[in-house]
mmCIF file of C-alpha atoms in Angstrom:
data_model
loop_
_atom_site.group_PDB
_atom_site.id
_atom_site.type_symbol
_atom_site.label_atom_id
_atom_site.label_comp_id
_atom_site.label_asym_id
_atom_site.label_seq_id
_atom_site.Cartn_x
_atom_site.Cartn_y
_atom_site.Cartn_z
ATOM 1 C CA MET R 1 30.294 111.313 18.534
ATOM 2 C CA ARG R 2 32.389 113.160 21.081
ATOM 3 C CA PRO R 3 35.790 114.532 20.063
ATOM 4 C CA LEU R 4 38.673 112.425 21.307
ATOM 5 C CA GLU R 5 40.795 113.936 24.072
ATOM 6 C CA PHE R 6 44.082 112.855 25.585
ATOM 7 C CA GLY R 7 45.526 113.620 28.994
ATOM 8 C CA TRP R 8 48.955 112.942 30.477
ATOM 9 C CA TYR R 9 50.325 112.590 34.025
ATOM 10 C CA LEU R 10 52.548 114.909 36.074
ATOM 11 C CA PRO R 11 54.876 112.785 38.281
ATOM 12 C CA THR R 12 55.437 115.255 41.116
ATOM 13 C CA HIS R 13 56.703 112.335 43.226
ATOM 14 C CA GLY R 14 59.507 111.594 40.762
ATOM 15 C CA ASP R 15 60.079 109.342 37.782
ATOM 16 C CA THR R 16 61.902 106.136 36.893
ATOM 17 C CA THR R 17 62.781 103.688 34.155
ATOM 18 C CA ALA R 18 63.167 100.778 36.591
ATOM 19 C CA TYR R 19 61.296 100.239 39.858
ATOM 20 C CA GLY R 20 63.675 99.107 42.595
ATOM 21 C CA LEU R 21 66.837 100.371 40.871
ATOM 22 C CA MET R 22 68.215 103.462 42.588
ATOM 23 C CA GLU R 23 70.237 104.705 39.623
ATOM 24 C CA ALA R 24 67.085 104.701 37.483
ATOM 25 C CA GLN R 25 65.172 107.041 39.821
ATOM 26 C CA VAL R 26 64.551 110.705 39.007
ATOM 27 C CA ALA R 27 63.686 112.786 42.063
ATOM 28 C CA GLY R 28 60.622 115.003 42.070
ATOM 29 C CA SER R 29 61.589 118.611 41.350
ATOM 30 C CA PRO R 30 60.302 121.785 39.703
ATOM 31 C CA GLU R 31 62.641 121.041 36.802
ATOM 32 C CA LEU R 32 61.123 117.575 36.264
ATOM 33 C CA CYS R 33 57.601 119.003 36.391
ATOM 34 C CA GLU R 34 58.489 121.742 33.925
ATOM 35 C CA ARG R 35 59.961 119.218 31.468
ATOM 36 C CA VAL R 36 56.850 117.042 31.619
ATOM 37 C CA VAL R 37 54.461 119.996 31.283
ATOM 38 C CA LYS R 38 56.296 121.238 28.193
ATOM 39 C CA ALA R 39 56.516 117.777 26.636
ATOM 40 C CA ALA R 40 52.822 117.094 27.234
ATOM 41 C CA GLU R 41 51.696 120.431 25.822
ATOM 42 C CA ASP R 42 53.970 120.109 22.785
ATOM 43 C CA ALA R 43 52.588 116.594 22.182
ATOM 44 C CA GLY R 44 49.027 117.928 22.013
ATOM 45 C CA PHE R 45 47.638 116.614 25.298
ATOM 46 C CA GLU R 46 44.549 118.491 26.507
ATOM 47 C CA TYR R 47 44.918 117.919 30.253
ATOM 48 C CA LEU R 48 47.485 116.804 32.808
ATOM 49 C CA LEU R 49 46.545 114.643 35.800
ATOM 50 C CA ILE R 50 48.167 115.814 39.038
ATOM 51 C CA PRO R 51 48.436 112.967 41.560
ATOM 52 C CA VAL R 52 47.709 113.044 45.287
ATOM 53 C CA GLY R 53 49.175 110.988 48.103
ATOM 54 C CA SER R 54 51.798 111.146 50.807
ATOM 55 C CA VAL R 55 54.700 110.872 48.332
ATOM 56 C CA CYS R 56 53.242 113.444 45.904
ATOM 57 C CA TRP R 57 53.759 117.174 45.971
ATOM 58 C CA GLU R 58 50.660 119.185 46.902
ATOM 59 C CA ALA R 59 48.318 119.111 43.925
ATOM 60 C CA TRP R 60 46.840 122.628 43.966
ATOM 61 C CA ILE R 61 50.221 124.336 44.230
ATOM 62 C CA SER R 62 51.569 122.012 41.533
ATOM 63 C CA GLY R 63 48.593 122.862 39.334
ATOM 64 C CA ALA R 64 49.203 126.591 39.720
ATOM 65 C CA PHE R 65 52.891 126.044 38.874
ATOM 66 C CA MET R 66 51.871 124.073 35.811
ATOM 67 C CA ALA R 67 49.342 126.660 34.612
ATOM 68 C CA ALA R 68 51.946 129.418 34.917
ATOM 69 C CA ARG R 69 54.347 127.465 32.702
ATOM 70 C CA SER R 70 51.964 126.484 29.942
ATOM 71 C CA GLU R 71 49.518 128.075 27.531
ATOM 72 C CA ARG R 72 46.820 125.539 26.648
ATOM 73 C CA ILE R 73 46.965 122.340 28.692
ATOM 74 C CA LYS R 74 44.616 122.059 31.687
ATOM 75 C CA PRO R 75 45.561 120.677 35.106
ATOM 76 C CA LEU R 76 43.244 117.901 36.302
ATOM 77 C CA ILE R 77 43.266 118.543 40.065
ATOM 78 C CA ALA R 78 41.791 116.382 42.805
ATOM 79 C CA ALA R 79 38.771 117.357 44.885
ATOM 80 C CA ARG R 80 38.814 114.906 47.806
ATOM 81 C CA PRO R 81 35.866 114.573 50.190
ATOM 82 C CA GLY R 82 36.550 115.773 53.701
ATOM 83 C CA TYR R 83 39.767 117.663 52.965
ATOM 84 C CA ILE R 84 38.555 121.186 52.126
ATOM 85 C CA ASN R 85 35.348 122.978 53.112
ATOM 86 C CA PRO R 86 33.149 122.882 49.975
ATOM 87 C CA VAL R 87 32.401 126.621 50.006
ATOM 88 C CA LEU R 88 36.126 127.358 50.053
ATOM 89 C CA MET R 89 36.696 124.654 47.435
ATOM 90 C CA ALA R 90 34.130 126.280 45.123
ATOM 91 C CA LYS R 91 35.911 129.626 45.452
ATOM 92 C CA MET R 92 39.336 128.001 44.894
ATOM 93 C CA ILE R 93 38.201 126.278 41.707
ATOM 94 C CA SER R 94 36.405 129.290 40.236
ATOM 95 C CA THR R 95 39.311 131.615 41.089
ATOM 96 C CA PHE R 96 41.796 129.198 39.502
ATOM 97 C CA ASP R 97 39.535 128.939 36.446
ATOM 98 C CA GLN R 98 39.377 132.716 36.043
ATOM 99 C CA MET R 99 43.086 133.320 36.625
ATOM 100 C CA SER R 100 44.192 130.526 34.289
ATOM 101 C CA GLY R 101 41.895 131.551 31.449
ATOM 102 C CA GLY R 102 39.520 128.614 31.848
ATOM 103 C CA ARG R 103 42.165 125.949 32.369
ATOM 104 C CA ILE R 104 41.126 123.588 35.129
ATOM 105 C CA CYS R 105 39.223 120.318 35.373
ATOM 106 C CA ILE R 106 38.304 118.471 38.553
ATOM 107 C CA ASN R 107 39.221 114.915 39.510
ATOM 108 C CA LEU R 108 36.865 113.390 42.092
ATOM 109 C CA ILE R 109 38.815 111.004 44.339
ATOM 110 C CA ALA R 110 37.522 109.034 47.323
ATOM 111 C CA GLY R 111 40.952 107.540 48.125
ATOM 112 C CA GLN R 112 42.468 104.098 47.523
ATOM 113 C CA ASN R 113 44.692 103.632 50.563
ATOM 114 C CA GLU R 114 42.735 103.521 53.841
ATOM 115 C CA SER R 115 45.778 103.873 56.096
ATOM 116 C CA GLU R 116 46.957 106.937 54.185
ATOM 117 C CA VAL R 117 43.523 108.576 54.337
ATOM 118 C CA GLU R 118 43.403 107.983 58.108
ATOM 119 C CA ALA R 119 46.947 109.312 58.519
ATOM 120 C CA GLU R 120 45.815 112.549 56.870
ATOM 121 C CA GLY R 121 43.040 112.982 59.429
ATOM 122 C CA VAL R 122 40.017 111.871 57.393
ATOM 123 C CA ARG R 123 37.974 109.539 59.588
ATOM 124 C CA TYR R 124 35.265 108.519 57.137
ATOM 125 C CA ALA R 125 35.141 104.983 55.769
ATOM 126 C CA LYS R 126 35.227 104.585 52.000
ATOM 127 C CA GLU R 127 31.437 104.236 51.681
ATOM 128 C CA GLU R 128 30.944 107.420 53.710
ATOM 129 C CA ARG R 129 33.528 109.249 51.611
ATOM 130 C CA TYR R 130 31.500 108.610 48.467
ATOM 131 C CA ALA R 131 28.363 109.895 50.191
ATOM 132 C CA LEU R 132 30.333 112.937 51.366
ATOM 133 C CA MET R 133 31.689 113.420 47.838
ATOM 134 C CA GLU R 134 28.168 113.475 46.430
ATOM 135 C CA GLU R 135 27.143 116.147 48.942
ATOM 136 C CA GLU R 136 30.192 118.279 48.263
ATOM 137 C CA VAL R 137 29.828 118.162 44.480
ATOM 138 C CA SER R 138 26.163 119.130 44.857
ATOM 139 C CA ILE R 139 27.238 122.121 46.954
ATOM 140 C CA LEU R 140 29.926 123.139 44.438
ATOM 141 C CA LYS R 141 27.487 123.084 41.542
ATOM 142 C CA ALA R 142 24.848 124.974 43.522
ATOM 143 C CA LEU R 143 27.320 127.717 44.462
ATOM 144 C CA TRP R 144 28.359 128.130 40.822
ATOM 145 C CA THR R 145 24.876 128.167 39.295
ATOM 146 C CA THR R 146 22.375 129.503 41.860
ATOM 147 C CA ARG R 147 21.274 133.114 41.723
ATOM 148 C CA GLY R 148 21.280 134.324 45.298
ATOM 149 C CA PRO R 149 22.339 132.617 48.546
ATOM 150 C CA VAL R 150 22.741 128.835 48.694
ATOM 151 C CA HIS R 151 21.180 126.795 51.486
ATOM 152 C CA PHE R 152 21.999 123.102 51.887
ATOM 153 C CA GLN R 153 21.123 120.562 54.551
ATOM 154 C CA GLY R 154 22.800 117.172 54.289
ATOM 155 C CA LYS R 155 24.194 114.398 56.432
ATOM 156 C CA PHE R 156 27.680 115.921 56.483
ATOM 157 C CA HIS R 157 27.258 119.603 55.623
ATOM 158 C CA THR R 158 24.874 122.407 56.515
ATOM 159 C CA ILE R 159 25.219 125.556 54.409
ATOM 160 C CA SER R 160 23.185 128.645 55.287
ATOM 161 C CA GLY R 161 23.098 131.557 52.871
ATOM 162 C CA ALA R 162 26.452 130.965 51.144
ATOM 163 C CA HIS R 163 27.470 132.772 47.972
ATOM 164 C CA ILE R 164 30.813 133.133 46.236
ATOM 165 C CA ARG R 165 32.671 135.295 43.760
ATOM 166 C CA PRO R 166 33.960 134.858 41.148
ATOM 167 C CA ARG R 167 31.909 132.381 39.167
ATOM 168 C CA PRO R 168 33.893 129.992 36.949
ATOM 169 C CA LEU R 169 35.023 131.206 33.553
ATOM 170 C CA GLN R 170 34.014 127.852 32.052
ATOM 171 C CA GLN R 171 30.235 127.778 32.040
ATOM 172 C CA PRO R 172 28.374 126.506 33.864
ATOM 173 C CA PHE R 173 31.478 125.051 35.567
ATOM 174 C CA PRO R 174 34.663 123.050 34.797
ATOM 175 C CA LYS R 175 34.439 119.398 33.797
ATOM 176 C CA PHE R 176 34.362 116.684 36.456
ATOM 177 C CA TYR R 177 36.258 113.417 36.056
ATOM 178 C CA LEU R 178 35.900 110.371 38.290
ATOM 179 C CA GLY R 179 37.712 107.037 38.174
ATOM 180 C CA GLY R 180 36.414 104.123 40.209
ATOM 181 C CA GLY R 181 35.200 100.563 39.962
ATOM 182 C CA SER R 182 32.698 100.395 42.813
ATOM 183 C CA ARG R 183 28.946 100.751 42.487
ATOM 184 C CA GLN R 184 29.120 103.891 44.624
ATOM 185 C CA ALA R 185 31.682 105.435 42.287
ATOM 186 C CA TRP R 186 29.425 104.670 39.346
ATOM 187 C CA GLU R 187 26.445 106.249 41.131
ATOM 188 C CA VAL R 188 28.344 109.501 41.734
ATOM 189 C CA SER R 189 29.568 109.533 38.133
ATOM 190 C CA ALA R 190 26.081 108.858 36.799
ATOM 191 C CA LYS R 191 24.811 111.899 38.681
ATOM 192 C CA HIS R 192 27.731 114.315 38.396
ATOM 193 C CA SER R 193 30.681 113.357 36.161
ATOM 194 C CA ASP R 194 31.431 114.586 32.683
ATOM 195 C CA VAL R 195 33.929 111.745 32.207
ATOM 196 C CA HIS R 196 34.102 108.409 34.007
ATOM 197 C CA LEU R 197 37.574 106.875 33.730
ATOM 198 C CA PHE R 198 38.176 103.134 33.828
ATOM 199 C CA TRP R 199 41.468 101.463 34.615
ATOM 200 C CA GLY R 200 42.760 98.902 32.136
ATOM 201 C CA ASP R 201 40.408 96.057 31.307
ATOM 202 C CA LEU R 202 39.164 94.060 28.340
ATOM 203 C CA PRO R 203 37.449 96.305 25.755
ATOM 204 C CA GLU R 204 34.295 94.183 25.807
ATOM 205 C CA ARG R 205 34.091 94.550 29.601
ATOM 206 C CA ILE R 206 34.516 98.313 29.236
ATOM 207 C CA ALA R 207 31.641 98.420 26.728
ATOM 208 C CA GLU R 208 29.427 96.562 29.220
ATOM 209 C CA ASN R 209 30.367 98.962 32.025
ATOM 210 C CA ILE R 210 29.662 101.970 29.821
ATOM 211 C CA ALA R 211 26.189 100.640 29.051
ATOM 212 C CA GLU R 212 25.469 100.123 32.756
ATOM 213 C CA ILE R 213 26.637 103.587 33.840
ATOM 214 C CA ARG R 214 24.638 105.159 31.016
ATOM 215 C CA ARG R 215 21.597 103.288 32.293
ATOM 216 C CA MET R 216 22.247 104.666 35.780
ATOM 217 C CA ALA R 217 22.731 108.181 34.370
ATOM 218 C CA ARG R 218 19.350 107.962 32.645
ATOM 219 C CA ALA R 219 17.695 108.210 36.065
ATOM 220 C CA HIS R 220 19.242 111.690 36.393
ATOM 221 C CA ASP R 221 18.481 112.662 32.780
ATOM 222 C CA ARG R 222 22.226 112.558 32.073
ATOM 223 C CA GLU R 223 22.500 109.609 29.686
ATOM 224 C CA ASP R 224 24.015 111.828 26.982
ATOM 225 C CA ALA R 225 25.865 114.156 29.363
ATOM 226 C CA ILE R 226 28.401 111.630 30.636
ATOM 227 C CA GLY R 227 31.389 110.431 28.622
ATOM 228 C CA PHE R 228 33.898 107.669 29.246
ATOM 229 C CA GLY R 229 37.621 107.141 29.148
ATOM 230 C CA MET R 230 40.572 104.939 30.039
ATOM 231 C CA ARG R 231 43.444 105.439 32.476
ATOM 232 C CA LEU R 232 46.352 103.505 30.943
ATOM 233 C CA GLN R 233 50.121 103.356 30.744
ATOM 234 C CA VAL R 234 51.888 103.531 27.378
ATOM 235 C CA ILE R 235 55.230 101.985 26.444
ATOM 236 C CA CYS R 236 55.846 102.753 22.769
ATOM 237 C CA ARG R 237 59.032 102.347 20.757
ATOM 238 C CA GLU R 238 59.521 102.410 17.008
ATOM 239 C CA ASP R 239 60.587 98.765 17.219
ATOM 240 C CA GLU R 240 58.307 96.382 19.144
ATOM 241 C CA THR R 241 61.262 94.492 20.638
ATOM 242 C CA ASP R 242 62.556 97.698 22.213
ATOM 243 C CA ALA R 243 59.124 98.385 23.708
ATOM 244 C CA TRP R 244 58.988 94.995 25.412
ATOM 245 C CA GLU R 245 62.548 95.411 26.678
ATOM 246 C CA ALA R 246 61.567 98.756 28.243
ATOM 247 C CA ALA R 247 58.513 97.111 29.808
ATOM 248 C CA ASP R 248 60.568 94.281 31.278
ATOM 249 C CA ARG R 249 63.225 96.642 32.629
ATOM 250 C CA LEU R 250 60.559 98.730 34.343
ATOM 251 C CA VAL R 251 59.581 95.886 36.718
ATOM 252 C CA ARG R 252 62.577 93.530 36.580
ATOM 253 C CA HIS R 253 64.319 94.990 39.648
ATOM 254 C CA ALA R 254 61.231 95.627 41.797
ATOM 255 C CA THR R 255 61.727 94.717 45.448
ATOM 256 C CA GLU R 256 59.623 92.194 47.330
ATOM 257 C CA ARG R 257 58.410 95.013 49.561
ATOM 258 C CA GLN R 258 57.081 96.920 46.545
ATOM 259 C CA LYS R 259 55.276 93.830 45.301
ATOM 260 C CA GLN R 260 53.810 93.053 48.723
ATOM 261 C CA GLU R 261 52.453 96.582 49.142
ATOM 262 C CA MET R 262 50.335 96.085 46.026
ATOM 263 C CA LYS R 263 48.675 93.118 47.749
ATOM 264 C CA THR R 264 47.981 94.808 51.093
ATOM 265 C CA LEU R 265 47.790 98.626 51.048
ATOM 266 C CA TYR R 266 45.101 99.022 48.392
ATOM 267 C CA ILE R 267 43.000 95.954 49.125
ATOM 268 C CA ARG R 268 39.709 97.855 49.709
ATOM 269 C CA SER R 269 39.766 99.575 46.330
ATOM 270 C CA GLU R 270 37.458 97.650 43.996
ATOM 271 C CA ALA R 271 39.201 99.078 40.933
ATOM 272 C CA ASN R 272 42.553 97.889 42.295
ATOM 273 C CA GLN R 273 41.063 94.503 43.083
ATOM 274 C CA ARG R 274 39.878 94.248 39.491
ATOM 275 C CA VAL R 275 43.277 94.959 37.885
ATOM 276 C CA GLN R 276 45.014 92.580 40.302
ATOM 277 C CA GLN R 277 42.466 89.872 39.497
ATOM 278 C CA LEU R 278 42.956 90.424 35.779
ATOM 279 C CA ALA R 279 46.695 89.911 36.227
ATOM 280 C CA ARG R 280 46.053 86.655 38.088
ATOM 281 C CA ASP R 281 43.518 85.412 35.534
ATOM 282 C CA TYR R 282 45.307 86.386 32.336
ATOM 283 C CA GLY R 283 48.962 86.510 33.321
ATOM 284 C CA ASP R 284 51.122 89.134 31.644
ATOM 285 C CA LEU R 285 48.783 89.843 28.710
ATOM 286 C CA LEU R 286 45.070 90.635 28.744
ATOM 287 C CA MET R 287 45.292 90.623 24.964
ATOM 288 C CA PRO R 288 48.138 91.300 22.532
ATOM 289 C CA HIS R 289 49.881 94.562 23.524
ATOM 290 C CA LEU R 290 47.858 95.079 26.728
ATOM 291 C CA TRP R 291 50.303 94.214 29.519
ATOM 292 C CA THR R 292 49.552 93.733 33.227
ATOM 293 C CA GLY R 293 53.149 93.851 34.473
ATOM 294 C CA ILE R 294 53.040 97.262 36.152
ATOM 295 C CA THR R 295 50.300 96.006 38.492
ATOM 296 C CA ARG R 296 53.116 94.230 40.375
ATOM 297 C CA VAL R 297 54.681 97.522 41.460
ATOM 298 C CA ARG R 298 52.128 100.315 41.075
ATOM 299 C CA PRO R 299 48.565 100.794 42.340
ATOM 300 C CA GLY R 300 45.863 102.118 40.097
ATOM 301 C CA ALA R 301 46.847 102.490 36.466
ATOM 302 C CA GLY R 302 48.974 99.366 36.202
ATOM 303 C CA ILE R 303 47.913 98.095 32.786
ATOM 304 C CA ALA R 304 49.968 99.275 29.828
ATOM 305 C CA VAL R 305 49.657 99.461 26.069
ATOM 306 C CA VAL R 306 52.985 98.116 24.769
ATOM 307 C CA GLY R 307 54.343 97.915 21.233
ATOM 308 C CA ASN R 308 55.302 99.864 18.153
ATOM 309 C CA PRO R 309 53.243 102.902 17.101
ATOM 310 C CA ALA R 310 50.804 100.959 14.915
ATOM 311 C CA GLN R 311 50.263 98.311 17.604
ATOM 312 C CA CYS R 312 49.710 100.903 20.343
ATOM 313 C CA ALA R 313 47.292 102.889 18.179
ATOM 314 C CA ALA R 314 45.354 99.739 17.259
ATOM 315 C CA THR R 315 45.029 98.771 20.927
ATOM 316 C CA LEU R 316 43.767 102.227 21.900
ATOM 317 C CA GLN R 317 41.360 102.082 18.960
ATOM 318 C CA ARG R 318 39.743 99.012 20.528
ATOM 319 C CA PHE R 319 38.744 101.180 23.496
ATOM 320 C CA ILE R 320 37.563 104.005 21.222
ATOM 321 C CA ASP R 321 35.355 101.511 19.416
ATOM 322 C CA ALA R 322 34.061 100.295 22.809
ATOM 323 C CA GLY R 323 32.759 103.802 23.540
ATOM 324 C CA CYS R 324 35.658 105.724 25.127
ATOM 325 C CA HIS R 325 36.588 109.230 24.024
ATOM 326 C CA SER R 326 39.009 110.332 26.779
ATOM 327 C CA PHE R 327 42.394 108.756 27.469
ATOM 328 C CA CYS R 328 44.378 109.673 30.579
ATOM 329 C CA LEU R 329 47.795 108.196 29.854
ATOM 330 C CA SER R 330 51.250 108.012 31.373
ATOM 331 C CA GLY R 331 54.600 106.366 30.698
ATOM 332 C CA TYR R 332 58.197 106.293 31.832
ATOM 333 C CA LEU R 333 60.076 108.593 31.604
ATOM 334 C CA HIS R 334 57.092 110.891 31.435
ATOM 335 C CA ASP R 335 58.615 113.661 29.330
ATOM 336 C CA GLU R 336 60.121 111.207 26.838
ATOM 337 C CA GLU R 337 57.031 108.983 26.552
ATOM 338 C CA ALA R 338 54.779 112.026 26.078
ATOM 339 C CA GLU R 339 56.966 113.137 23.177
ATOM 340 C CA ARG R 340 56.830 109.672 21.596
ATOM 341 C CA PHE R 341 53.050 109.538 21.915
ATOM 342 C CA GLY R 342 52.609 112.891 20.202
ATOM 343 C CA ARG R 343 55.061 112.054 17.434
ATOM 344 C CA LEU R 344 54.312 108.373 16.810
ATOM 345 C CA ILE R 345 50.809 107.405 18.025
ATOM 346 C CA ARG R 346 48.616 110.507 17.887
ATOM 347 C CA PRO R 347 48.987 110.969 14.089
ATOM 348 C CA ILE R 348 47.773 107.396 13.506
ATOM 349 C CA LEU R 349 44.752 107.911 15.757
ATOM 350 C CA ALA R 350 43.997 111.235 14.049
ATOM 351 C CA ALA R 351 44.065 109.564 10.629
ATOM 352 C CA ASN R 352 41.813 106.739 11.827
ATOM 353 C CA ASN R 353 39.322 109.038 13.569
ATOM 354 C CA ARG R 354 38.897 111.934 11.174
ATOM 355 C CA GLY R 355 36.724 114.684 12.559
ATOM 356 C CA ARG R 356 37.226 113.528 16.153
ATOM 357 C CA LEU R 357 40.912 114.385 16.625
ATOM 358 C CA ALA R 358 43.070 117.094 15.095
ATOM 359 C CA ALA R 359 46.309 115.856 13.542
#
């Protein structure tokens, strides 16, 4: 079995304890990022997801900042199709890997919000972006592993005699992560990803999806090469009542505009459609301690594990038992919730999964 790994989230866009309440907002700043980086590393997280989007600070610069202010934790940085020439991207990643001492992993993102992607000058539809992603990852891997010049002829890119230095420190190259609910996302993961991340869902559904992606990976002789994980929120308090109060406060003051945006801006994302449908079908709880409330105000990872340490650990264990080994987590405020996870939840998971997670 694969070792368990845990990642956290760097809120470059700012933080909050209550959506819609101005006095609860924490502005994005270097100081906020530094607090979260330190808290996540001290809590034992292996990687830190750096978000992208119009409200987020630039991910590569943020990742370099983070690496300079930490010793072990790896930034998980987005590679987005159509944004950076793949030859330059290969050199950026391998240079970062060398200069950070082998501390980078790559997050493959096609984009959730069509209007935002168009506003940033990318004119490919979502289906084309996945095809472009597949080409670009193929080019990256070829540049890192081929002896001699690389030639590539595809629908989107033509590469003639390219070669780069340095090669990555991590051999043969850093790990690739991809989160997505569409068939195209699964196809790219089956061929290229080291970890496919799912957003919150029922554990039995996750087990079914894992089996299907493994079947798809078998066609590329990668059935055992790909692993699986969850992208979830965590709201943990030593007393369960306090955890549910924090959960309620997080969404209680959300504006109608915030709620409406969740219904319109991300409508083409199949993963977003799935979490929104789960909230409609199951209401506030998919199962005890798996709460859908954040889907009202936040795209993507809107399903949260809520409860006391034992309840949160037991809920995460359900996903471990379903076949997941990687958990990309977040919670509000991000420095405080990271500390609670490391102090309260991680020791329980380590005790229950001996040999897969260091205490």
